[in-house]
Coordinates of C-alpha atoms and ligand atoms in Angstrom, one line a residue:
X1 CA 98.3 95.5 -80.4
X2 CA 99.1 91.8 -80.4
X3 CA 96.9 89.0 -81.9
X4 CA 95.8 87.7 -78.5
X5 CA 94.2 91.1 -78.0
X6 CA 93.4 91.7 -81.9
X7 CA 91.3 88.2 -81.2
X8 CA 89.9 89.1 -78.0
X9 CA 88.4 92.2 -79.2
X10 CA 86.4 90.3 -81.6
X11 CA 82.5 89.7 -81.8
X12 CA 80.9 87.7 -84.3
X13 CA 77.3 87.5 -84.6
X14 CA 74.3 87.1 -86.9
X15 CA 71.3 89.0 -86.9
X16 CA 68.2 87.3 -87.3
X17 CA 64.6 88.4 -87.7
X18 CA 61.6 88.3 -89.3
X19 CA 60.7 90.5 -91.8
X20 CA 60.2 94.3 -91.1
X21 CA 60.5 93.2 -87.3
X22 CA 63.6 95.7 -87.5
X23 CA 66.9 94.2 -88.1
X24 CA 67.9 96.4 -91.1
X25 CA 67.2 99.4 -88.5
X26 CA 68.7 98.2 -85.7
X27 CA 72.0 97.1 -88.0
X28 CA 72.0 100.6 -89.0
X29 CA 72.3 102.0 -85.5
X30 CA 74.9 99.7 -84.1
X31 CA 77.1 101.1 -87.6
X32 CA 76.2 105.0 -86.9
X33 CA 77.6 104.4 -83.1
X34 CA 80.6 102.7 -84.5
X35 CA 81.3 105.6 -86.9
X36 CA 81.1 103.0 -90.2
X37 CA 78.9 104.8 -91.3
X38 CA 78.0 109.0 -91.1
X39 CA 74.0 109.2 -91.8
X40 CA 71.5 107.2 -91.2
X41 CA 70.1 105.5 -94.4
X42 CA 73.2 103.9 -96.1
X43 CA 72.1 100.7 -95.2
X44 CA 68.2 101.2 -95.5
X45 CA 68.9 102.7 -98.5
X46 CA 70.5 99.3 -99.6
X47 CA 66.8 97.7 -99.3
X48 CA 65.2 100.3 -101.5
X49 CA 68.0 101.1 -104.1
X50 CA 70.0 98.3 -103.2
X51 CA 72.9 99.9 -104.5
X52 CA 76.3 99.3 -103.2
X53 CA 76.8 95.7 -101.2
X54 CA 74.6 93.7 -103.7
X55 CA 74.2 95.5 -106.9
X56 CA 75.1 92.5 -108.5
X57 CA 71.8 90.6 -108.1
X58 CA 68.7 92.4 -110.1
X59 CA 66.2 90.3 -107.9
X60 CA 67.0 92.0 -104.7
X61 CA 66.1 95.3 -106.6
X62 CA 62.9 94.3 -108.4
X63 CA 61.8 92.5 -105.4
X64 CA 63.3 94.8 -102.6
X65 CA 64.7 92.2 -100.7
X66 CA 68.3 90.8 -99.3
X67 CA 68.4 87.6 -101.2
X68 CA 72.0 87.3 -100.0
X69 CA 73.4 87.0 -96.8
X70 CA 76.3 90.1 -96.7
X71 CA 78.5 90.4 -93.6
X72 CA 80.0 93.9 -92.0
X73 CA 82.6 95.1 -90.0
X74 CA 82.9 97.9 -87.4
X75 CA 84.5 99.4 -84.5
X76 CA 82.7 99.9 -81.0
X77 CA 84.2 101.4 -77.7
X78 CA 87.6 99.1 -78.6
X79 CA 85.7 96.1 -79.6
X80 CA 86.0 94.8 -83.5
X81 CA 81.9 93.4 -84.6
X82 CA 81.5 91.6 -87.3
X83 CA 77.3 91.4 -88.1
X84 CA 76.2 88.8 -90.1
X85 CA 73.3 89.6 -92.1
X86 CA 70.7 86.5 -93.0
X87 CA 68.2 87.4 -95.5
X88 CA 64.9 87.9 -93.5
X89 CA 62.5 87.1 -96.6
X90 CA 60.5 83.7 -95.9
X91 CA 61.8 82.4 -98.6
X92 CA 65.6 81.6 -98.3
X93 CA 68.0 79.3 -98.9
X94 CA 71.0 77.3 -97.2
X95 CA 72.9 79.7 -97.2
X96 CA 70.6 81.5 -94.5
X97 CA 71.1 78.2 -92.1
X98 CA 75.5 78.6 -92.8
X99 CA 76.2 82.1 -92.2
X100 CA 74.8 81.1 -88.6
X101 CA 77.4 78.5 -88.6
X102 CA 80.2 81.3 -89.1
X103 CA 78.2 83.1 -86.0
X104 CA 79.3 82.8 -82.8
X105 CA 76.3 84.5 -81.0
X106 CA 72.9 85.9 -82.9
X107 CA 70.7 88.9 -81.7
X108 CA 67.0 88.0 -82.8
X109 CA 64.9 91.1 -83.5
X110 CA 61.2 91.0 -82.3
X111 CA 58.5 93.3 -83.1
X112 CA 57.0 94.0 -80.0
X113 CA 53.7 93.7 -81.6
X114 CA 53.5 91.0 -83.3
X115 CA 55.7 88.7 -80.9
X116 CA 57.8 85.3 -82.1
X117 CA 56.7 85.1 -86.0
X118 CA 57.3 82.0 -88.6
X119 CA 60.7 83.1 -89.7
X120 CA 62.3 83.8 -86.5
X121 CA 61.2 80.4 -85.4
X122 CA 62.7 79.1 -88.2
X123 CA 66.1 80.8 -88.0
X124 CA 66.2 80.0 -83.7
X125 CA 65.9 75.8 -84.5
X126 CA 69.6 76.2 -86.4
X127 CA 70.6 78.6 -83.6
X128 CA 69.3 75.9 -80.9
X129 CA 70.7 72.7 -82.6
X130 CA 74.6 74.5 -82.5
X131 CA 73.6 76.2 -78.8
X132 CA 74.7 79.5 -79.6
X133 CA 73.7 82.4 -76.9
X134 CA 71.2 84.1 -78.5
X135 CA 69.9 87.6 -77.3
X136 CA 66.7 89.3 -77.6
X137 CA 66.1 92.9 -78.7
X138 CA 62.4 93.6 -78.5
X139 CA 62.1 96.5 -81.2
X140 CA 59.3 98.8 -81.6
X141 CA 58.6 99.7 -78.5
X142 CA 57.9 102.9 -79.6
X143 CA 54.7 101.8 -81.3
X144 CA 51.6 100.1 -78.9
X145 CA 53.1 97.0 -78.3
X146 CA 52.6 93.4 -76.6
X147 CA 52.3 93.2 -72.4
X148 CA 56.1 92.9 -72.3
X149 CA 55.5 89.8 -69.8
X150 CA 53.5 88.0 -72.3
X151 CA 56.1 88.6 -74.9
X152 CA 58.8 86.9 -72.4
X153 CA 56.6 83.9 -72.3
X154 CA 56.1 83.4 -75.7
X155 CA 59.5 83.7 -76.3
X156 CA 59.8 80.7 -73.9
X157 CA 57.1 79.1 -74.8
X158 CA 57.6 78.6 -78.5
X159 CA 61.5 79.1 -78.6
X160 CA 61.7 76.8 -75.5
X161 CA 64.2 78.3 -74.4
X162 CA 64.7 80.4 -70.6
X163 CA 64.5 84.3 -71.1
X164 CA 65.9 86.9 -68.3
X165 CA 64.3 90.6 -68.7
X166 CA 67.9 92.6 -68.8
X167 CA 66.1 95.8 -68.8
X168 CA 61.6 96.4 -68.6
X169 CA 60.0 98.9 -70.5
X170 CA 58.3 101.5 -69.2
X171 CA 55.1 102.1 -71.3
X172 CA 54.8 101.3 -74.9
X173 CA 54.2 103.7 -77.9
X174 CA 53.8 107.6 -77.2
X175 CA 53.7 107.0 -73.8
X176 CA 57.4 104.8 -73.9
X177 CA 59.9 106.7 -71.4
X178 CA 62.7 104.7 -71.5
X179 CA 64.0 101.1 -69.9
X180 CA 64.8 100.2 -66.4
X181 CA 68.3 98.3 -66.3
X182 CA 67.8 96.0 -63.7
X183 CA 71.0 95.0 -62.8
X184 CA 72.2 98.6 -62.2
X185 CA 68.9 99.7 -60.5
X186 CA 68.8 102.9 -62.7
X187 CA 66.1 104.4 -65.3
X188 CA 67.2 104.6 -68.7
X189 CA 65.3 107.7 -69.9
X190 CA 64.5 108.8 -73.1
X191 CA 63.5 112.2 -74.1
X192 CA 63.3 112.4 -78.3
X193 CA 64.7 115.3 -79.6
X194 CA 65.2 113.6 -82.7
X195 CA 66.7 110.2 -82.8
X196 CA 70.0 111.4 -82.0
X197 CA 71.9 109.6 -78.9
X198 CA 69.4 111.2 -76.3
X199 CA 68.9 109.2 -73.2
X200 CA 69.9 109.9 -69.5
X201 CA 70.6 107.6 -67.2
X202 CA 68.9 108.5 -63.8
X203 CA 69.6 106.4 -61.0
X204 CA 66.9 105.7 -58.7
X205 CA 65.1 103.9 -56.0
X206 CA 61.8 102.4 -57.6
X207 CA 60.4 103.5 -54.2
X208 CA 61.6 107.4 -55.2
X209 CA 58.6 109.8 -55.2
X210 CA 60.8 111.7 -57.4
X211 CA 60.1 109.5 -60.3
X212 CA 56.4 110.6 -60.3
X213 CA 58.1 113.5 -61.7
X214 CA 60.4 111.6 -64.4
X215 CA 57.9 109.1 -65.9
X216 CA 54.4 110.0 -64.2
X217 CA 52.3 108.1 -61.0
X218 CA 50.6 105.6 -63.1
X219 CA 53.3 104.2 -65.1
X220 CA 56.1 104.4 -61.6
X221 CA 53.2 102.4 -60.2
X222 CA 52.8 100.2 -62.5
X223 CA 57.0 99.8 -62.8
X224 CA 57.3 99.2 -59.4
X225 CA 54.5 96.2 -59.6
X226 CA 56.5 94.9 -62.5
X227 CA 59.5 95.0 -61.3
X228 CA 58.4 93.0 -58.1
X229 CA 57.1 90.4 -60.1
X230 CA 60.0 90.2 -62.6
X231 CA 62.4 89.4 -59.3
X232 CA 59.9 86.7 -57.9
X233 CA 59.0 85.1 -60.9
X234 CA 62.0 85.1 -63.4
X235 CA 65.0 82.9 -63.3
X236 CA 68.2 84.4 -62.4
X237 CA 70.6 85.6 -64.7
X238 CA 73.0 83.4 -65.6
X239 CA 76.3 84.1 -68.1
X240 CA 76.9 80.4 -68.5
X241 CA 73.5 79.6 -69.7
X242 CA 73.3 82.3 -72.0
X243 CA 76.5 81.4 -73.6
X244 CA 75.5 77.7 -73.7
X245 CA 72.5 79.0 -75.5
X246 CA 69.5 77.7 -72.6
X247 CA 68.9 81.6 -71.2
X248 CA 68.2 84.5 -73.5
X249 CA 68.8 88.0 -72.1
X250 CA 65.9 90.2 -73.5
X251 CA 65.6 93.8 -74.3
X252 CA 63.9 95.9 -75.0
X253 CA 64.0 99.1 -77.0
X254 CA 63.0 101.1 -80.3
X255 CA 65.6 101.0 -83.2
X256 CA 64.1 103.5 -85.3
X257 CA 63.5 106.1 -82.5
X258 CA 67.2 105.2 -80.7
X259 CA 65.6 104.4 -77.7
X260 CA 67.5 101.8 -75.7
X261 CA 69.8 101.0 -78.8
X262 CA 72.8 101.3 -77.2
X263 CA 72.4 100.7 -73.9
X264 CA 71.7 96.6 -75.5
X265 CA 74.9 96.8 -77.6
X266 CA 76.9 97.9 -74.5
X267 CA 75.4 94.9 -72.7
X268 CA 75.5 92.6 -75.5
X269 CA 79.0 92.9 -75.9
X270 CA 80.3 92.8 -72.8
X271 CA 77.6 89.3 -72.1
X272 CA 78.5 87.7 -75.8
X273 CA 81.7 85.5 -76.2
X274 CA 85.3 85.9 -78.3
X275 CA 85.3 84.0 -81.2
X276 CA 84.5 80.3 -80.0
X277 CA 86.5 77.9 -80.9
X278 CA 85.9 75.2 -83.4
X279 CA 85.7 71.1 -83.4
X280 CA 88.1 69.4 -86.3
X281 CA 87.1 65.4 -85.5
X282 CA 88.8 65.1 -82.2
X283 CA 90.2 68.6 -82.5
X284 CA 89.7 71.4 -81.1
X285 CA 90.8 74.7 -82.9
X286 CA 91.0 77.6 -80.2
X287 CA 90.5 81.3 -81.5
X288 CA 94.2 81.6 -79.9
X289 CA 95.7 79.1 -81.9
X290 CA 98.5 80.9 -83.5
X291 CA 98.1 79.1 -86.5
X292 CA 95.6 80.9 -89.3
X293 CA 92.8 78.3 -89.7
X294 CA 89.7 79.3 -91.3
X295 CA 86.7 77.5 -92.8
X296 CA 84.3 78.0 -96.6
X297 CA 81.1 79.1 -95.1
X298 CA 79.7 80.7 -98.6
X299 CA 80.4 81.0 -102.0
X300 CA 79.2 83.2 -104.9
X301 CA 79.9 83.8 -107.9
X302 CA 79.2 86.5 -110.5
X303 CA 78.9 89.5 -107.6
X304 CA 80.2 92.0 -110.4
X305 CA 78.5 90.8 -114.3
X306 CA 81.5 92.6 -115.4
X307 CA 83.8 90.1 -114.2
X308 CA 82.3 87.0 -113.7
X309 CA 83.6 86.6 -110.2
X310 CA 83.3 84.0 -107.8
X311 CA 83.9 84.3 -104.2
X312 CA 84.6 82.1 -101.1
X313 CA 83.6 83.7 -97.7
X314 CA 85.4 82.4 -94.9
X315 CA 85.2 82.6 -91.4
X316 CA 88.5 82.8 -89.9
X317 CA 88.4 79.9 -86.7
X318 CA 92.4 80.6 -85.1
X319 CA 95.6 82.8 -86.0
X320 CA 95.7 86.1 -88.3
X321 CA 95.7 86.0 -91.5
X322 CA 98.0 87.8 -93.9
X323 CA 97.6 88.7 -97.5
X324 CA 99.7 86.5 -100.2
X325 CA 100.7 84.3 -97.1
X326 CA 100.7 80.7 -98.3
X327 CA 97.7 78.8 -96.8
X328 CA 97.0 74.7 -97.5
X329 CA 93.6 74.2 -98.7
X330 CA 93.2 71.1 -97.2
X331 CA 90.0 69.2 -99.4
X332 CA 92.0 70.4 -102.8
X333 CA 95.5 69.4 -101.3
X334 CA 97.0 71.9 -102.4
X335 CA 99.1 74.9 -100.8
X336 CA 98.3 78.3 -102.2
X337 CA 97.5 81.9 -101.8
X338 CA 94.5 83.6 -101.2
X339 CA 94.4 86.4 -103.8
X340 CA 93.2 89.8 -102.3
X341 CA 91.4 89.4 -99.8
X342 CA 88.4 91.3 -99.0
X343 CA 86.0 92.8 -96.3
X344 CA 82.5 94.1 -96.8
X345 CA 82.8 97.9 -94.5
X346 CA 79.1 98.8 -93.7
X347 CA 78.3 99.1 -97.3
X348 CA 81.8 99.1 -99.2
X349 CA 83.8 96.3 -100.5
X350 CA 88.0 97.0 -99.0
X351 CA 91.1 94.8 -99.4
X352 CA 92.3 93.6 -96.4
X353 CA 95.5 93.0 -95.8
X354 CA 95.9 91.0 -92.1
X355 CA 92.2 89.3 -90.6
X356 CA 92.3 87.4 -87.3
X357 CA 89.8 84.6 -86.0
X358 CA 86.2 85.8 -85.6
X359 CA 86.4 87.6 -89.0
X360 CA 85.2 87.1 -92.4
X361 CA 86.9 87.5 -95.7
X362 CA 86.0 87.0 -99.1
X363 CA 88.6 85.6 -101.2
X364 CA 88.3 84.9 -105.5
X365 CA 87.8 81.8 -106.5
X366 CA 89.3 80.3 -109.4
X367 CA 86.3 77.4 -109.0
X368 CA 88.5 75.2 -106.3
X369 CA 86.4 75.9 -102.7
X370 CA 83.5 73.9 -101.5
X371 CA 81.2 74.6 -98.7
X372 CA 82.6 73.4 -95.6
X373 CA 86.4 73.6 -97.1
X374 CA 88.9 74.2 -94.9
X375 CA 92.5 76.0 -95.1
X376 CA 95.2 76.5 -92.5
X377 CA 98.3 76.5 -91.7
X378 CA 101.2 74.8 -94.0
X379 CA 101.8 71.8 -92.2
X380 CA 98.6 71.2 -90.3
X381 CA 96.1 69.3 -92.0
X382 CA 93.4 68.9 -89.8
X383 CA 89.6 69.5 -91.4
X384 CA 87.0 71.4 -89.8
X385 CA 83.7 69.4 -89.2
X386 CA 81.5 69.7 -92.2
X387 CA 78.7 72.1 -92.7
X388 CA 75.6 70.1 -92.2
X389 CA 73.8 70.0 -95.7
X390 CA 70.3 70.9 -95.0
X391 CA 67.1 68.9 -96.4
X392 CA 65.3 70.7 -99.5
X393 CA 61.6 70.6 -99.2
X394 CA 60.7 72.6 -102.5
X395 CA 61.5 70.2 -106.1
X396 CA 61.3 71.2 -109.7
X397 CA 62.3 69.4 -113.0
X398 CA 63.9 72.1 -115.7
X399 CA 65.4 72.3 -118.8
X400 CA 66.4 74.4 -121.0
X401 CA 63.6 75.8 -123.3
X402 CA 66.3 76.0 -126.5
X403 CA 67.8 72.7 -126.7
X404 CA 70.4 73.8 -128.1
X405 CA 71.7 75.7 -124.9
X406 CA 72.4 72.2 -123.2
X407 CA 76.0 72.6 -122.2
X408 CA 75.4 76.5 -120.8
X409 CA 72.1 75.2 -119.2
X410 CA 74.1 72.2 -117.0
X411 CA 77.3 74.6 -116.6
X412 CA 74.7 77.4 -115.2
X413 CA 72.9 74.8 -113.0
X414 CA 76.5 73.2 -111.7
X415 CA 77.4 76.2 -110.8
X416 CA 75.1 77.2 -109.0
X417 CA 74.6 74.1 -106.9
X418 CA 78.2 74.6 -106.2
X419 CA 77.7 77.4 -104.3
X420 CA 75.1 75.6 -102.2
X421 CA 72.6 77.6 -102.7
X422 CA 70.1 74.8 -105.4
X423 CA 70.3 71.2 -104.6
X424 CA 70.7 69.1 -108.0
X425 CA 69.1 65.3 -108.6
X426 CA 69.2 63.6 -111.7
X427 CA 66.2 60.8 -112.5
X428 CA 68.2 57.2 -113.0
X429 CA 68.6 56.1 -117.1
X430 CA 68.1 59.7 -118.1
X431 CA 70.7 62.5 -120.0
X432 CA 71.0 65.5 -118.6
X433 CA 68.6 67.3 -120.9
X434 CA 66.4 67.4 -117.5
X435 CA 67.4 68.2 -114.0
X436 CA 65.2 68.2 -110.8
X437 CA 66.2 71.1 -108.8
X438 CA 65.6 70.6 -104.9
X439 CA 65.8 74.1 -102.6
X440 CA 64.8 75.0 -99.4
X441 CA 63.1 78.1 -99.6
X442 CA 60.8 78.9 -103.0
X443 CA 62.9 82.2 -103.5
X444 CA 65.5 80.5 -104.6
X445 CA 63.6 78.8 -108.3
X446 CA 63.1 82.6 -108.9
X447 CA 67.1 83.1 -108.4
X448 CA 68.2 80.3 -110.4
X449 CA 66.0 81.0 -113.5
X450 CA 66.8 84.9 -113.3
X451 CA 70.7 83.9 -112.8
X452 CA 70.1 81.1 -115.7
X453 CA 68.5 84.2 -117.8
X454 CA 71.1 86.9 -117.1
X455 CA 74.9 84.9 -116.8
X456 CA 74.3 82.0 -119.0
X457 CA 71.5 83.3 -121.2
X458 CA 69.0 80.0 -120.9
X459 CA 65.2 80.3 -120.5
X460 CA 63.8 77.4 -118.5
X461 CA 60.8 75.8 -118.8
X462 CA 60.2 74.7 -115.0
X463 CA 57.6 72.0 -113.5
X464 CA 56.6 71.9 -110.4
X465 CA 57.2 68.7 -108.3
X466 CA 54.7 67.2 -105.2
X467 CA 58.0 66.0 -103.3
X468 CA 58.5 67.7 -100.1
X469 CA 61.2 65.4 -98.1
X470 CA 64.0 63.1 -98.7
X471 CA 66.2 60.1 -97.7
X472 CA 69.4 59.1 -98.4
X473 CA 69.1 55.2 -99.7
X474 CA 71.7 53.8 -97.4
X475 CA 72.0 50.2 -99.2
X476 CA 75.6 48.5 -99.9
X477 CA 74.4 47.8 -103.3
X478 CA 72.3 50.2 -105.9
X479 CA 68.9 49.8 -105.8
X480 CA 66.9 49.5 -108.8
X481 CA 63.7 51.3 -109.5
X482 CA 62.0 48.6 -110.8
X483 CA 62.7 46.2 -107.8
X484 CA 60.8 48.2 -105.6
X485 CA 57.4 49.6 -104.5
X486 CA 57.8 53.1 -104.2
X487 CA 53.9 54.3 -104.8
X488 CA 54.0 57.9 -105.3
X489 CA 57.9 58.1 -104.3
X490 CA 60.8 58.6 -106.9
X491 CA 64.2 57.9 -106.9
X492 CA 67.0 60.0 -108.3
X493 CA 70.2 60.2 -107.8
X494 CA 72.4 63.3 -106.5
X495 CA 75.6 64.6 -108.6
X496 CA 77.8 62.8 -106.4
X497 CA 75.9 59.3 -107.5
X498 CA 74.5 58.7 -104.2
X499 CA 70.7 57.2 -104.4
X500 CA 67.7 59.6 -102.8
X501 CA 64.3 59.2 -102.3
X502 CA 62.0 62.3 -102.8
X503 CA 58.7 61.4 -101.2
X504 CA 55.2 63.6 -101.6
X505 CA 54.6 63.3 -97.1
X506 CA 55.8 62.2 -94.4
X507 CA 53.5 59.8 -94.0
X508 CA 54.5 57.9 -97.3
X509 CA 58.4 57.6 -95.8
X510 CA 56.7 55.1 -93.7
X511 CA 54.7 53.2 -96.5
X512 CA 57.6 52.8 -98.4
X513 CA 59.4 51.3 -95.5
X514 CA 56.5 49.1 -94.5
X515 CA 56.7 47.5 -98.1
X516 CA 60.3 47.5 -98.7
X517 CA 62.1 45.9 -95.8
X518 CA 65.3 45.9 -97.4
X519 CA 65.8 49.3 -97.9
X520 CA 68.0 51.4 -95.9
X521 CA 66.4 55.0 -96.0
X522 CA 68.7 57.3 -94.1
X523 CA 67.8 61.2 -92.8
X524 CA 69.6 63.5 -95.1
X525 CA 70.9 66.7 -93.1
X526 CA 69.6 69.0 -90.6
X527 CA 67.0 71.3 -91.4
X528 CA 62.0 70.8 -91.1
X529 CA 61.6 67.3 -90.0
X530 CA 59.5 67.7 -87.1
Ligands
G4P1 P1 63.8 93.9 -91.8 O1 65.8 94.6 -91.7 O2 63.7 93.3 -90.4 O3 62.8 93.8 -92.7 O4 63.0 95.4 -91.2 P2 63.5 96.8 -91.5 O5 64.4 97.5 -90.4 O6 63.4 97.6 -93.1 O7 62.0 98.2 -90.4 C1 60.7 97.4 -91.2 C2 59.9 98.5 -90.8 O8 60.0 99.1 -89.6 C3 60.8 100.2 -91.3 O9 59.5 100.9 -92.2 C4 60.8 100.9 -90.4 O10 61.5 102.0 -90.7 C5 60.3 100.3 -89.1 N1 60.9 100.5 -87.8 C6 62.1 99.8 -87.3 N2 62.3 99.5 -86.1 C7 61.2 100.4 -85.9 C8 61.1 100.9 -84.4 O11 61.1 100.9 -83.6 N3 59.8 101.6 -84.7 C9 59.4 101.7 -85.7 N4 58.0 102.3 -85.0 N5 59.3 101.1 -86.4 C10 60.3 100.9 -86.3 P3 58.8 101.1 -94.0 O12 57.8 101.6 -93.3 O13 58.9 99.7 -94.2 O14 60.2 101.7 -94.4 P4 60.9 103.4 -94.0 O15 59.8 104.1 -94.8 O16 60.5 103.9 -92.9 O17 62.1 103.0 -94.9

């Protein structure tokens, strides 16, 4: 297969959901179809035993949640699929947002009994920001579910995107019979014999009285009514709108019992795109450009405690990557060889020798990469557009309990900040005994305390701070705290020396601006702000 064909068969997407909607179960079914795992329970087991993929973080085991996002690759019907997993826990970090930057589309898993939940809403906003296509899988139809029309309306209303039901459920709970594929005019009827691929597709005319025998007269009548309503009321299917993130194709099914998962995967792979181009200032870098390029979207240290390693995850944007090939690190201004590139295959990491546009690779990082960095073929020097920084929403003041451990404390905090899991600030005129930490999700505070203890042998003293908004100071000359009327807001500096003001409420931003007309306050990154 040549490079163009390799790239054309790649699909790179993120799965997003509120915790417990069934993301892990669905991912596992995908992997099963692709033959990447031999039996169910490998991915799920991870959640409880948390063995292979992320044993580096004890906190995940203790709390049974996925703190970091991981990547999996598998093959299915000629496609090479990269799934980016996003942590579903209500507390999450910028990592989650950045993972979405590396994806070309997103699959949103929704619990049919619960509809749109808080976490989905938040992740969804990031997808909208990038206009990436969103596919909806309404899961758990084998349980009592809400009315499918109501669910679609909720998605439209809450998330502000049109929906198109690609298939329609026939009953729910114990009566869940399968789905009606609208384009094909087929009923995919399921018989539950233990969950394996037990679906039979029956081509039918909706008016066919024979259908009564298959799904019963009541559900048959209901389906006829629903489909009539759907055909009359819903907007037309438009692949172009799907690909611009304006219309979300909706599928119904049950990941646990394997109903509707494979038809979903097949349609999804057809509708979603091959690796998309990325912007680098004035240039657009196409996936099929034969020269290799990639950007770093995530850095993770100490994945293996014994080795104190640090891995930079990068998305290959164009061309082909070959191990030991020399590449140019634009931000570092140096040519280098990427050592021991690896990929995560289901539950295992493996060393790879080549990768193509759309793939995600992890390389050992001797401490030279930062998030957003560009790597490209020698002779090229473009920079991919920066990955937005998300404004932290929670703040703590932290210091080492043991003042003798100041050095380790600083090293640890700076390292973890470089990975992008936390942002650090310092009050002006102070030494480095204490640091103000800002995070997007409060779980990161626990992760920080845990990692400082286990990796740097530092116990933290922490104090919660009431701030929840921040603005960059845009004045040319540095401003002075004693010349400003800041009320309960606070002036700090980030580690690049930028002045930042922390506010306790949205309202107080206006209050401060009102009283300090010469102070220029600039918005900071993406994220909340509604
Ligand atoms: P998450 O990754 O989105 O957090 O969800 P996960 O797949 O772990 O699923 C959460 C729970 O929902 C699990 O039950 C799982 O078995 C169940 N589930 C997932 N898909 C379906 C479905 O289609 N139908 C039904 N009825 N249940 C589903 P659990 O009790 O928390 O875990 P376990 O004891 O099954 O391992």
